[in-house]
Amino acid sequence: MDSHKGTCSSANAMPTPRTTPQVAPQRYNGPARDGDWTNYRDTITSLYLDQNKSLKEVMRIMREEYYFYATEKMYKIRFNKWGLHKKLRAHQVAELLVQRGKRAAAGKSSVSFVHGRKIDTDRLNTYLRRVSPSRRKELMAMLSGKVELGAAQKRSIEEIICRTPSPDPEPELLPRRVEAPDDLRLPEECMQIVRSYVSGAFDAALWQTTPNQELVFPHRGRTWLDPASSARQLFVNGFTQQGFRMLRITFDEYRDVMVRQDPSLLVETCLAMGALLQCGPGLAESLINYVCEMSRIVFGAKHPLYLLFVRLRTASPSEISRFMGLILQSFLQAVRLNSRLKPTYLATVYRGMLNSDFIDTITAQKCMQGLLTDLEETASSVSDPAEREALQKDIELLQYHVSWLYELHNIPTEAKVAAQTLAETHASGDPRVARFGCYNMLRTLRTSHEVSDEEAIELMFKSLSICETEFGPKDNATVTLLATLQSYLRRAGKDEEAARIKADFEARWDEVVEELSRSKTQ
């Protein structure tokens, strides 16, 4: 009896995109045998994965065009044997995270392949956002080494490849789990400590989740990060004494925040580092030393936070910036294995990471777009009117962020557009957008090269009136705007007006500090 003819692809080679047919069809000669499956493996794989056909479509095409007969159960058994799955498996994701993490620690970008199929970052992030709670626990156990992989799983991860992106369609098979050189172990160790910190917080029930697995953040009137951000703007505009006083408030509050072990503690610490790195030499290093000593006093020398920051004491400013980005991404990734994070919170974090140069614009765009897509899908299945209205506001906020990143971020008139946003949204729009407009205007004035000093002064006077009405005359944003306005007036030679604004700033300043000290982040 004639048998099906064909070629067998190597399990270890990276296949190029497949085309069908590869084997000449013949007439029916009984159910498929082992040799037939081997001969037609590439053809079946191409149909199922590369052409994204359903199993029933694959069966029909193989039957009608190749006279290849097998039951659905036979296909599924063979797919399991080959490791042929459209959806990522937990053990595959764990291996991808390990390999990509090591390459990120070495400062390398990555492109990943599972059984010859390219797995981009968006697909990996989608898996982490949507994975079920039971799968999250399984994945965390694999990452921490608590689960021994089965033989089939071990064979499967042997065909996972991470390499540097290249136009070459035939990537070389890289050795798995290569130990990093001595000078690359620090970021790798930091990411491992972060995963341990997150896992321990959930295991000890320090962090709570809602019934739908959303991580609970304690309600606070403001974040510990607020005074750190204000300190940055004060330093930039020459108010050194006030900037250091604001930093003292920041440091004084840090112990209270640390004792509570708020889920946002590490995120806000990293973003504060980003703000201080932009203020001048030594400030970020001072915060590292303070966090290191305070975590040792509060938790002891074996706590992950101490182990993390004591490793950063010897890092240079450029290394600190790179490590903060890796730490934040590792933290968000680990948290999302155990819970869901509110999309608007993630959007705020991604904006902070972008402003601190921890991630690039393209990465921020992809992250924001993914959040928006998920939120829109969630809203489409909600029937409660009040919940749907709240989700719609969040969707509009994310749409604003996405639109800004794609169309306005880093344009030479960004500060002017931000001021217009503040003017348009303060009365009837989302107050979150209005506040963002104010802070974004202040942040981008120095880089908006097509906005003259005269235009900047006019924008700030108009914005000041709005901030006083919207946020209050002694609000952080309002007083920080005063400090910035004073420096621009001075630079434009308007000394009398600058002196008046400075006196106004100093009159409000003591009250602002008193209010900040009174309303600690409790």
Short mmCIF file of C-alpha atoms in Angstrom, two decimals:
data_model
loop_
_atom_site.label_atom_id
_atom_site.label_comp_id
_atom_site.label_asym_id
_atom_site.label_seq_id
_atom_site.Cartn_x
_atom_site.Cartn_y
_atom_site.Cartn_z
CA MET A 1 0.00 0.00 0.00
CA ASP A 2 1.35 3.40 -0.98
CA SER A 3 2.21 5.78 1.86
CA HIS A 4 2.11 9.57 1.95
CA LYS A 5 5.39 11.19 0.87
CA GLY A 6 6.97 14.31 2.35
CA THR A 7 9.75 15.83 4.41
CA CYS A 8 10.21 16.03 8.14
CA SER A 9 11.30 19.39 9.63
CA SER A 10 13.89 19.45 12.40
CA ALA A 11 12.49 20.14 15.87
CA ASN A 12 15.39 22.44 16.68
CA ALA A 13 15.45 24.54 13.50
CA MET A 14 13.60 27.84 13.19
CA PRO A 15 11.11 27.28 10.35
CA THR A 16 10.49 29.92 7.73
CA PRO A 17 6.87 30.82 6.98
CA ARG A 18 5.29 27.70 5.57
CA THR A 19 3.39 27.35 2.34
CA THR A 20 1.02 24.60 1.37
CA PRO A 21 0.83 22.12 -0.27
CA GLN A 22 4.15 20.43 0.55
CA VAL A 23 3.22 16.84 -0.26
CA ALA A 24 1.38 15.58 -3.31
CA PRO A 25 -2.15 14.36 -2.39
CA GLN A 26 -3.02 10.74 -3.05
CA ARG A 27 -6.21 8.71 -2.91
CA TYR A 28 -7.70 7.37 0.30
CA ASN A 29 -5.64 4.55 1.76
CA GLY A 30 -6.99 4.33 5.31
CA PRO A 31 -6.67 6.37 8.52
CA ALA A 32 -3.45 8.35 9.01
CA ARG A 33 -0.50 6.45 10.47
CA ASP A 34 2.60 7.70 12.28
CA GLY A 35 4.55 8.13 9.05
CA ASP A 36 1.69 10.09 7.50
CA TRP A 37 1.61 12.51 10.44
CA THR A 38 5.36 13.02 10.08
CA ASN A 39 5.11 13.64 6.33
CA TYR A 40 2.28 16.17 6.68
CA ARG A 41 3.40 17.87 9.92
CA ASP A 42 4.57 21.06 8.19
CA THR A 43 1.43 21.26 6.09
CA ILE A 44 -0.89 20.82 9.09
CA THR A 45 1.13 23.24 11.19
CA SER A 46 1.01 25.87 8.46
CA LEU A 47 -2.74 25.58 8.09
CA TYR A 48 -3.45 25.62 11.83
CA LEU A 49 -0.96 28.25 13.01
CA ASP A 50 0.38 30.33 10.13
CA GLN A 51 -2.96 30.54 8.28
CA ASN A 52 -4.98 30.50 11.53
CA LYS A 53 -7.45 27.89 10.30
CA SER A 54 -9.78 26.23 12.79
CA LEU A 55 -9.28 22.56 13.54
CA LYS A 56 -12.41 21.68 11.53
CA GLU A 57 -11.11 23.68 8.56
CA VAL A 58 -7.74 21.91 8.78
CA MET A 59 -9.48 18.53 8.85
CA ARG A 60 -11.59 19.42 5.81
CA ILE A 61 -8.64 20.74 3.76
CA MET A 62 -6.47 17.75 4.63
CA ARG A 63 -9.29 15.35 3.78
CA GLU A 64 -10.39 17.02 0.50
CA GLU A 65 -7.04 18.15 -0.88
CA TYR A 66 -4.61 15.60 0.57
CA TYR A 67 -6.82 12.52 1.16
CA PHE A 68 -5.54 12.64 4.76
CA TYR A 69 -8.09 11.09 7.12
CA ALA A 70 -8.01 11.44 10.90
CA THR A 71 -10.58 12.07 13.64
CA GLU A 72 -10.71 15.24 15.73
CA LYS A 73 -9.44 13.28 18.72
CA MET A 74 -6.45 12.03 16.69
CA TYR A 75 -5.60 15.60 15.71
CA LYS A 76 -5.76 16.80 19.31
CA ILE A 77 -3.55 13.96 20.53
CA ARG A 78 -1.00 14.76 17.83
CA PHE A 79 -1.17 18.52 18.53
CA ASN A 80 -0.41 17.88 22.20
CA LYS A 81 2.51 15.67 21.23
CA TRP A 82 3.88 18.37 18.91
CA GLY A 83 3.21 21.18 21.41
CA LEU A 84 1.01 22.80 18.78
CA HIS A 85 -1.30 25.28 20.52
CA LYS A 86 -2.70 28.61 19.38
CA LYS A 87 -2.94 29.85 22.95
CA LEU A 88 0.16 30.33 25.06
CA ARG A 89 0.60 27.89 27.94
CA ALA A 90 1.66 28.96 31.43
CA HIS A 91 5.01 27.14 31.25
CA GLN A 92 5.75 28.84 27.90
CA VAL A 93 4.95 32.28 29.31
CA ALA A 94 7.15 31.58 32.34
CA GLU A 95 10.08 30.66 30.10
CA LEU A 96 9.49 33.71 27.88
CA LEU A 97 9.50 36.00 30.93
CA VAL A 98 12.73 34.47 32.21
CA GLN A 99 14.54 34.71 28.87
CA ARG A 100 13.25 38.20 28.03
CA GLY A 101 14.02 39.39 31.57
CA LYS A 102 17.63 38.27 31.33
CA ARG A 103 18.04 39.97 27.97
CA ALA A 104 16.40 43.17 29.27
CA ALA A 105 18.79 43.12 32.22
CA ALA A 106 21.64 43.03 29.71
CA GLY A 107 20.14 46.01 27.86
CA LYS A 108 19.06 43.90 24.86
CA SER A 109 15.77 44.10 22.98
CA SER A 110 14.16 40.77 22.14
CA VAL A 111 12.06 39.01 19.57
CA SER A 112 10.61 35.69 20.74
CA PHE A 113 9.53 32.50 18.98
CA VAL A 114 7.52 29.57 20.31
CA HIS A 115 7.67 26.54 18.01
CA GLY A 116 8.71 28.86 15.18
CA ARG A 117 5.86 31.35 15.74
CA LYS A 118 6.75 34.91 16.60
CA ILE A 119 5.32 36.03 19.95
CA ASP A 120 5.31 39.81 20.22
CA THR A 121 5.18 41.85 23.43
CA ASP A 122 1.54 42.80 22.88
CA ARG A 123 0.47 39.15 22.86
CA LEU A 124 2.48 38.43 26.01
CA ASN A 125 0.97 41.43 27.80
CA THR A 126 -2.52 40.42 26.69
CA TYR A 127 -1.97 36.98 28.23
CA LEU A 128 -0.86 38.54 31.53
CA ARG A 129 -3.87 40.89 31.58
CA ARG A 130 -6.45 38.18 30.93
CA VAL A 131 -5.03 35.07 32.59
CA SER A 132 -7.33 33.48 35.17
CA PRO A 133 -6.49 33.61 38.91
CA SER A 134 -5.66 29.88 38.98
CA ARG A 135 -3.30 30.25 36.03
CA ARG A 136 -1.67 33.26 37.71
CA LYS A 137 -0.84 31.14 40.74
CA GLU A 138 0.51 28.39 38.51
CA LEU A 139 2.66 30.88 36.61
CA MET A 140 4.02 32.46 39.80
CA ALA A 141 4.88 29.01 41.14
CA MET A 142 6.81 28.23 37.95
CA LEU A 143 8.70 31.53 38.06
CA SER A 144 9.67 30.98 41.69
CA GLY A 145 10.84 27.41 40.98
CA LYS A 146 8.17 25.79 43.18
CA VAL A 147 6.81 23.60 40.35
CA GLU A 148 8.72 20.88 38.52
CA LEU A 149 7.88 20.86 34.81
CA GLY A 150 6.75 17.63 33.19
CA ALA A 151 8.64 15.98 30.37
CA ALA A 152 6.30 17.35 27.68
CA GLN A 153 6.59 20.87 29.11
CA LYS A 154 10.38 20.65 29.17
CA ARG A 155 10.40 19.54 25.54
CA SER A 156 8.08 22.41 24.69
CA ILE A 157 10.25 25.16 26.21
CA GLU A 158 13.30 23.80 24.41
CA GLU A 159 11.75 25.25 21.25
CA ILE A 160 11.40 28.73 22.75
CA ILE A 161 13.90 31.20 21.31
CA CYS A 162 14.59 34.81 22.30
CA ARG A 163 17.07 36.74 20.21
CA THR A 164 17.94 40.25 19.06
CA PRO A 165 15.53 41.51 16.34
CA SER A 166 17.07 41.09 12.89
CA PRO A 167 15.94 41.00 9.26
CA ASP A 168 17.40 37.48 9.14
CA PRO A 169 14.40 35.08 9.07
CA GLU A 170 16.51 32.21 10.39
CA PRO A 171 17.44 33.09 14.01
CA GLU A 172 20.19 31.10 15.62
CA LEU A 173 19.25 28.84 18.48
CA LEU A 174 20.61 30.53 21.61
CA PRO A 175 21.62 28.62 24.74
CA ARG A 176 18.90 28.75 27.38
CA ARG A 177 19.37 30.32 30.80
CA VAL A 178 22.93 31.50 30.19
CA GLU A 179 24.35 33.02 33.38
CA ALA A 180 24.84 36.77 33.12
CA PRO A 181 28.37 38.20 33.40
CA ASP A 182 29.25 39.81 36.73
CA ASP A 183 28.52 43.37 35.52
CA LEU A 184 24.99 42.36 34.41
CA ARG A 185 23.89 40.50 37.52
CA LEU A 186 22.70 43.58 39.40
CA PRO A 187 19.61 44.35 37.26
CA GLU A 188 18.83 40.64 37.03
CA GLU A 189 18.98 40.31 40.82
CA CYS A 190 16.78 43.39 41.22
CA MET A 191 14.05 41.89 39.04
CA GLN A 192 14.16 38.61 40.97
CA ILE A 193 13.85 40.50 44.27
CA VAL A 194 10.84 42.44 42.95
CA ARG A 195 9.07 39.20 41.99
CA SER A 196 9.79 37.83 45.46
CA TYR A 197 8.45 41.03 47.07
CA VAL A 198 5.17 40.87 45.13
CA SER A 199 4.69 37.15 45.68
CA GLY A 200 5.34 37.54 49.41
CA ALA A 201 2.88 40.43 49.74
CA PHE A 202 0.07 38.37 48.20
CA ASP A 203 0.97 35.18 50.09
CA ALA A 204 0.93 37.08 53.41
CA ALA A 205 -2.37 38.79 52.49
CA LEU A 206 -0.76 42.24 52.86
CA TRP A 207 -2.49 43.29 49.65
CA GLN A 208 -6.18 42.69 49.09
CA THR A 209 -8.21 42.17 45.94
CA THR A 210 -11.89 42.66 45.09
CA PRO A 211 -14.10 39.68 44.12
CA ASN A 212 -13.16 40.26 40.47
CA GLN A 213 -9.44 40.15 41.39
CA GLU A 214 -8.78 43.90 41.12
CA LEU A 215 -5.99 45.05 43.44
CA VAL A 216 -7.25 47.33 46.23
CA PHE A 217 -5.38 50.60 46.86
CA PRO A 218 -6.18 52.34 50.17
CA HIS A 219 -8.02 55.64 49.66
CA ARG A 220 -5.75 58.65 50.06
CA GLY A 221 -6.38 62.34 49.52
CA ARG A 222 -3.08 62.55 47.69
CA THR A 223 -0.11 60.31 47.02
CA TRP A 224 3.28 60.37 48.69
CA LEU A 225 4.65 61.17 45.24
CA ASP A 226 2.92 64.59 45.04
CA PRO A 227 5.45 66.55 47.16
CA ALA A 228 8.34 64.80 45.37
CA SER A 229 6.98 65.99 42.01
CA SER A 230 6.52 69.51 43.39
CA ALA A 231 10.11 69.47 44.69
CA ARG A 232 11.33 68.75 41.16
CA GLN A 233 9.54 71.80 39.75
CA LEU A 234 10.84 74.01 42.58
CA PHE A 235 14.44 72.94 41.95
CA VAL A 236 14.05 73.50 38.20
CA ASN A 237 12.83 77.08 38.80
CA GLY A 238 15.55 78.01 41.27
CA PHE A 239 13.59 77.70 44.53
CA THR A 240 16.27 75.52 46.11
CA GLN A 241 15.40 76.22 49.75
CA GLN A 242 11.71 75.44 49.17
CA GLY A 243 12.65 72.39 47.13
CA PHE A 244 14.68 70.92 49.99
CA ARG A 245 11.91 71.70 52.44
CA MET A 246 9.47 69.82 50.21
CA LEU A 247 11.90 66.91 50.10
CA ARG A 248 12.00 66.84 53.90
CA ILE A 249 8.21 66.50 53.90
CA THR A 250 8.59 63.68 51.38
CA PHE A 251 11.12 61.86 53.52
CA ASP A 252 9.13 62.40 56.73
CA GLU A 253 6.05 60.79 55.19
CA TYR A 254 7.91 57.88 53.68
CA ARG A 255 8.16 55.89 56.90
CA ASP A 256 4.36 55.99 57.41
CA VAL A 257 3.78 54.83 53.84
CA MET A 258 6.39 52.08 54.22
CA VAL A 259 4.88 50.72 57.44
CA ARG A 260 1.49 50.39 55.74
CA GLN A 261 3.12 48.56 52.80
CA ASP A 262 0.74 50.19 50.37
CA PRO A 263 0.75 48.35 46.98
CA SER A 264 1.82 51.59 45.29
CA LEU A 265 4.89 52.04 47.52
CA LEU A 266 7.48 50.67 45.09
CA VAL A 267 5.92 52.38 42.06
CA GLU A 268 5.87 55.78 43.75
CA THR A 269 9.42 55.30 45.05
CA CYS A 270 10.71 54.59 41.53
CA LEU A 271 8.81 57.54 40.01
CA ALA A 272 10.15 59.79 42.78
CA MET A 273 13.64 58.64 41.79
CA GLY A 274 12.83 59.67 38.23
CA ALA A 275 11.72 63.14 39.34
CA LEU A 276 14.83 63.65 41.49
CA LEU A 277 17.20 62.42 38.77
CA GLN A 278 16.01 65.41 36.71
CA CYS A 279 16.70 67.89 39.56
CA GLY A 280 20.46 67.62 39.85
CA PRO A 281 23.27 65.41 41.17
CA GLY A 282 22.96 63.64 44.49
CA LEU A 283 19.21 63.95 45.13
CA ALA A 284 18.14 60.56 43.81
CA GLU A 285 21.11 58.96 45.59
CA SER A 286 19.95 60.62 48.85
CA LEU A 287 16.52 59.06 48.46
CA ILE A 288 18.07 55.65 47.79
CA ASN A 289 20.12 55.90 50.98
CA TYR A 290 17.09 57.03 52.97
CA VAL A 291 14.86 54.24 51.61
CA CYS A 292 17.61 51.71 52.26
CA GLU A 293 18.10 52.73 55.89
CA MET A 294 14.38 53.13 56.60
CA SER A 295 13.53 49.70 55.16
CA ARG A 296 16.29 48.14 57.26
CA ILE A 297 14.92 49.78 60.42
CA VAL A 298 11.26 48.99 59.69
CA PHE A 299 11.55 45.51 58.18
CA GLY A 300 15.07 44.22 58.78
CA ALA A 301 18.03 43.44 56.55
CA LYS A 302 16.37 40.42 54.89
CA HIS A 303 13.30 42.25 53.57
CA PRO A 304 13.08 42.52 49.74
CA LEU A 305 12.88 46.33 49.78
CA TYR A 306 16.14 46.59 51.70
CA LEU A 307 17.79 43.95 49.51
CA LEU A 308 16.63 45.85 46.44
CA PHE A 309 17.77 49.35 47.34
CA VAL A 310 21.03 48.36 49.02
CA ARG A 311 22.06 47.03 45.60
CA LEU A 312 21.41 50.43 44.02
CA ARG A 313 23.70 52.36 46.35
CA THR A 314 26.70 51.92 44.07
CA ALA A 315 24.82 52.55 40.80
CA SER A 316 25.49 55.62 38.65
CA PRO A 317 22.60 58.01 37.75
CA SER A 318 22.30 56.48 34.27
CA GLU A 319 22.24 52.98 35.77
CA ILE A 320 19.62 54.05 38.33
CA SER A 321 17.39 55.30 35.51
CA ARG A 322 17.72 52.03 33.60
CA PHE A 323 17.18 49.91 36.71
CA MET A 324 14.07 51.88 37.73
CA GLY A 325 12.49 51.07 34.37
CA LEU A 326 13.29 47.37 34.75
CA ILE A 327 12.07 47.32 38.36
CA LEU A 328 8.76 48.98 37.48
CA GLN A 329 8.10 46.69 34.53
CA SER A 330 8.95 43.63 36.64
CA PHE A 331 6.66 44.87 39.41
CA LEU A 332 3.67 45.47 37.12
CA GLN A 333 4.21 42.13 35.44
CA ALA A 334 4.38 40.27 38.76
CA VAL A 335 1.32 42.04 40.20
CA ARG A 336 -0.74 41.20 37.12
CA LEU A 337 0.01 37.53 37.62
CA ASN A 338 -1.83 37.72 40.95
CA SER A 339 -4.49 40.36 40.32
CA ARG A 340 -5.95 42.94 37.98
CA LEU A 341 -4.81 46.58 38.00
CA LYS A 342 -7.24 49.40 37.27
CA PRO A 343 -6.51 50.65 33.72
CA THR A 344 -6.54 54.32 34.77
CA TYR A 345 -3.93 53.56 37.45
CA LEU A 346 -1.75 51.80 34.89
CA ALA A 347 -2.15 54.75 32.52
CA THR A 348 -0.87 57.11 35.23
CA VAL A 349 2.11 54.82 35.87
CA TYR A 350 2.99 54.58 32.18
CA ARG A 351 2.81 58.38 31.86
CA GLY A 352 5.13 58.72 34.84
CA MET A 353 7.55 56.18 33.37
CA LEU A 354 7.56 58.03 30.06
CA ASN A 355 8.11 61.42 31.73
CA SER A 356 11.05 59.93 33.68
CA ASP A 357 12.54 58.37 30.50
CA PHE A 358 12.08 54.87 31.93
CA ILE A 359 10.25 53.79 28.74
CA ASP A 360 10.16 55.20 25.21
CA THR A 361 7.18 56.72 23.42
CA ILE A 362 6.44 53.66 21.27
CA THR A 363 6.30 51.40 24.33
CA ALA A 364 3.99 53.86 26.10
CA GLN A 365 1.72 54.03 23.05
CA LYS A 366 1.38 50.25 22.86
CA CYS A 367 0.71 49.94 26.59
CA MET A 368 -1.94 52.67 26.56
CA GLN A 369 -3.64 51.30 23.47
CA GLY A 370 -3.79 47.84 25.05
CA LEU A 371 -5.40 49.29 28.19
CA LEU A 372 -7.97 51.15 26.12
CA THR A 373 -8.88 48.07 24.10
CA ASP A 374 -9.36 45.98 27.25
CA LEU A 375 -11.47 48.67 28.91
CA GLU A 376 -13.72 49.01 25.87
CA GLU A 377 -14.24 45.25 25.81
CA THR A 378 -15.13 45.28 29.51
CA ALA A 379 -17.61 48.15 29.09
CA SER A 380 -19.39 46.39 26.24
CA SER A 381 -20.44 43.57 28.59
CA VAL A 382 -21.62 45.77 31.51
CA SER A 383 -25.36 46.30 31.90
CA ASP A 384 -25.53 48.40 35.10
CA PRO A 385 -26.03 52.06 34.04
CA ALA A 386 -23.97 53.58 36.88
CA GLU A 387 -21.06 51.19 36.34
CA ARG A 388 -21.24 51.74 32.60
CA GLU A 389 -21.14 55.52 33.06
CA ALA A 390 -18.06 55.27 35.30
CA LEU A 391 -16.34 53.01 32.75
CA GLN A 392 -17.17 55.46 29.97
CA LYS A 393 -15.40 58.25 31.87
CA ASP A 394 -12.35 56.02 32.25
CA ILE A 395 -12.48 55.19 28.53
CA GLU A 396 -12.58 58.88 27.63
CA LEU A 397 -9.58 59.52 29.90
CA LEU A 398 -7.59 56.73 28.23
CA GLN A 399 -8.66 57.93 24.78
CA TYR A 400 -7.27 61.33 25.72
CA HIS A 401 -3.94 59.83 26.82
CA VAL A 402 -3.67 57.66 23.69
CA SER A 403 -4.52 60.57 21.40
CA TRP A 404 -1.97 62.76 23.17
CA LEU A 405 0.82 60.21 22.85
CA TYR A 406 0.23 59.63 19.14
CA GLU A 407 -0.45 63.22 18.07
CA LEU A 408 0.97 65.72 20.59
CA HIS A 409 3.74 64.20 22.71
CA ASN A 410 7.09 65.95 22.13
CA ILE A 411 5.77 68.35 19.50
CA PRO A 412 7.39 71.83 19.80
CA THR A 413 4.09 73.41 20.98
CA GLU A 414 3.09 70.71 23.50
CA ALA A 415 2.94 73.14 26.45
CA LYS A 416 0.57 75.43 24.56
CA VAL A 417 -1.79 72.58 23.74
CA ALA A 418 -1.64 71.38 27.37
CA ALA A 419 -2.70 74.85 28.56
CA GLN A 420 -5.59 74.79 26.08
CA THR A 421 -6.63 71.41 27.48
CA LEU A 422 -6.70 72.86 30.98
CA ALA A 423 -8.87 75.77 29.78
CA GLU A 424 -11.28 73.50 27.92
CA THR A 425 -11.79 70.84 30.59
CA HIS A 426 -11.67 72.69 33.93
CA ALA A 427 -15.38 73.58 34.08
CA SER A 428 -17.23 70.67 32.54
CA GLY A 429 -14.64 67.97 31.80
CA ASP A 430 -12.88 65.32 33.84
CA PRO A 431 -10.89 67.01 36.68
CA ARG A 432 -8.17 64.39 36.15
CA VAL A 433 -7.62 65.73 32.63
CA ALA A 434 -7.56 69.32 33.88
CA ARG A 435 -4.88 68.56 36.46
CA PHE A 436 -2.90 66.58 33.90
CA GLY A 437 -3.10 69.58 31.55
CA CYS A 438 -1.62 71.84 34.23
CA TYR A 439 1.26 69.56 35.18
CA ASN A 440 2.00 68.67 31.55
CA MET A 441 2.19 72.34 30.62
CA LEU A 442 4.69 72.99 33.42
CA ARG A 443 6.74 69.91 32.51
CA THR A 444 6.97 70.69 28.79
CA LEU A 445 7.50 74.46 28.79
CA ARG A 446 11.28 74.05 28.58
CA THR A 447 11.09 71.64 25.63
CA SER A 448 8.30 73.40 23.67
CA HIS A 449 10.74 75.29 21.44
CA GLU A 450 8.07 77.02 19.36
CA VAL A 451 6.47 78.59 22.44
CA SER A 452 8.17 81.93 23.17
CA ASP A 453 8.72 83.25 26.68
CA GLU A 454 5.99 85.86 26.10
CA GLU A 455 3.54 83.16 25.01
CA ALA A 456 4.54 80.99 27.99
CA ILE A 457 3.89 83.87 30.41
CA GLU A 458 0.47 84.54 28.87
CA LEU A 459 -0.41 80.83 29.07
CA MET A 460 0.62 80.66 32.73
CA PHE A 461 -1.38 83.75 33.74
CA LYS A 462 -4.52 82.27 32.15
CA SER A 463 -3.81 78.86 33.69
CA LEU A 464 -3.18 80.41 37.12
CA SER A 465 -6.68 81.87 37.19
CA ILE A 466 -8.15 78.50 36.26
CA CYS A 467 -6.08 76.58 38.84
CA GLU A 468 -7.07 78.97 41.62
CA THR A 469 -10.73 78.36 40.79
CA GLU A 470 -10.50 74.64 40.02
CA PHE A 471 -7.94 73.42 42.59
CA GLY A 472 -7.73 76.28 45.12
CA PRO A 473 -5.19 79.09 45.70
CA LYS A 474 -3.01 76.95 47.99
CA ASP A 475 -3.09 73.75 45.96
CA ASN A 476 0.20 72.11 45.03
CA ALA A 477 -0.41 72.68 41.30
CA THR A 478 -1.38 76.34 41.79
CA VAL A 479 1.63 77.25 43.92
CA THR A 480 4.04 75.33 41.67
CA LEU A 481 2.62 77.27 38.72
CA LEU A 482 3.37 80.52 40.58
CA ALA A 483 7.00 79.48 41.06
CA THR A 484 7.38 78.69 37.35
CA LEU A 485 5.69 81.95 36.29
CA GLN A 486 8.06 83.96 38.47
CA SER A 487 11.14 82.44 36.80
CA TYR A 488 9.81 83.19 33.29
CA LEU A 489 8.98 86.79 34.22
CA ARG A 490 12.49 87.22 35.60
CA ARG A 491 13.98 85.76 32.42
CA ALA A 492 11.89 88.13 30.28
CA GLY A 493 13.25 91.15 32.20
CA LYS A 494 9.91 91.91 33.93
CA ASP A 495 11.51 92.25 37.34
CA GLU A 496 8.73 94.18 39.10
CA GLU A 497 6.07 91.71 38.05
CA ALA A 498 8.38 88.82 38.94
CA ALA A 499 8.91 90.28 42.42
CA ARG A 500 5.15 90.58 42.92
CA ILE A 501 4.56 86.96 41.87
CA LYS A 502 7.44 85.78 44.07
CA ALA A 503 5.98 87.60 47.09
CA ASP A 504 2.61 86.00 46.35
CA PHE A 505 4.30 82.58 46.10
CA GLU A 506 6.15 83.02 49.40
CA ALA A 507 2.98 84.19 51.17
CA ARG A 508 1.17 81.02 50.11
CA TRP A 509 4.14 78.73 50.54
CA ASP A 510 4.13 78.46 54.33
CA GLU A 511 0.43 77.63 54.30
CA VAL A 512 0.96 74.99 51.62
CA VAL A 513 3.72 73.33 53.65
CA GLU A 514 1.59 73.47 56.80
CA GLU A 515 -1.32 71.87 54.95
CA LEU A 516 0.92 69.15 53.51
CA SER A 517 2.33 68.38 56.96
CA ARG A 518 -1.19 68.28 58.41
CA SER A 519 -2.64 66.03 55.72
CA LYS A 520 -0.11 63.20 55.67
CA THR A 521 -0.88 60.35 53.26
CA GLN A 522 -3.04 58.36 55.67
#
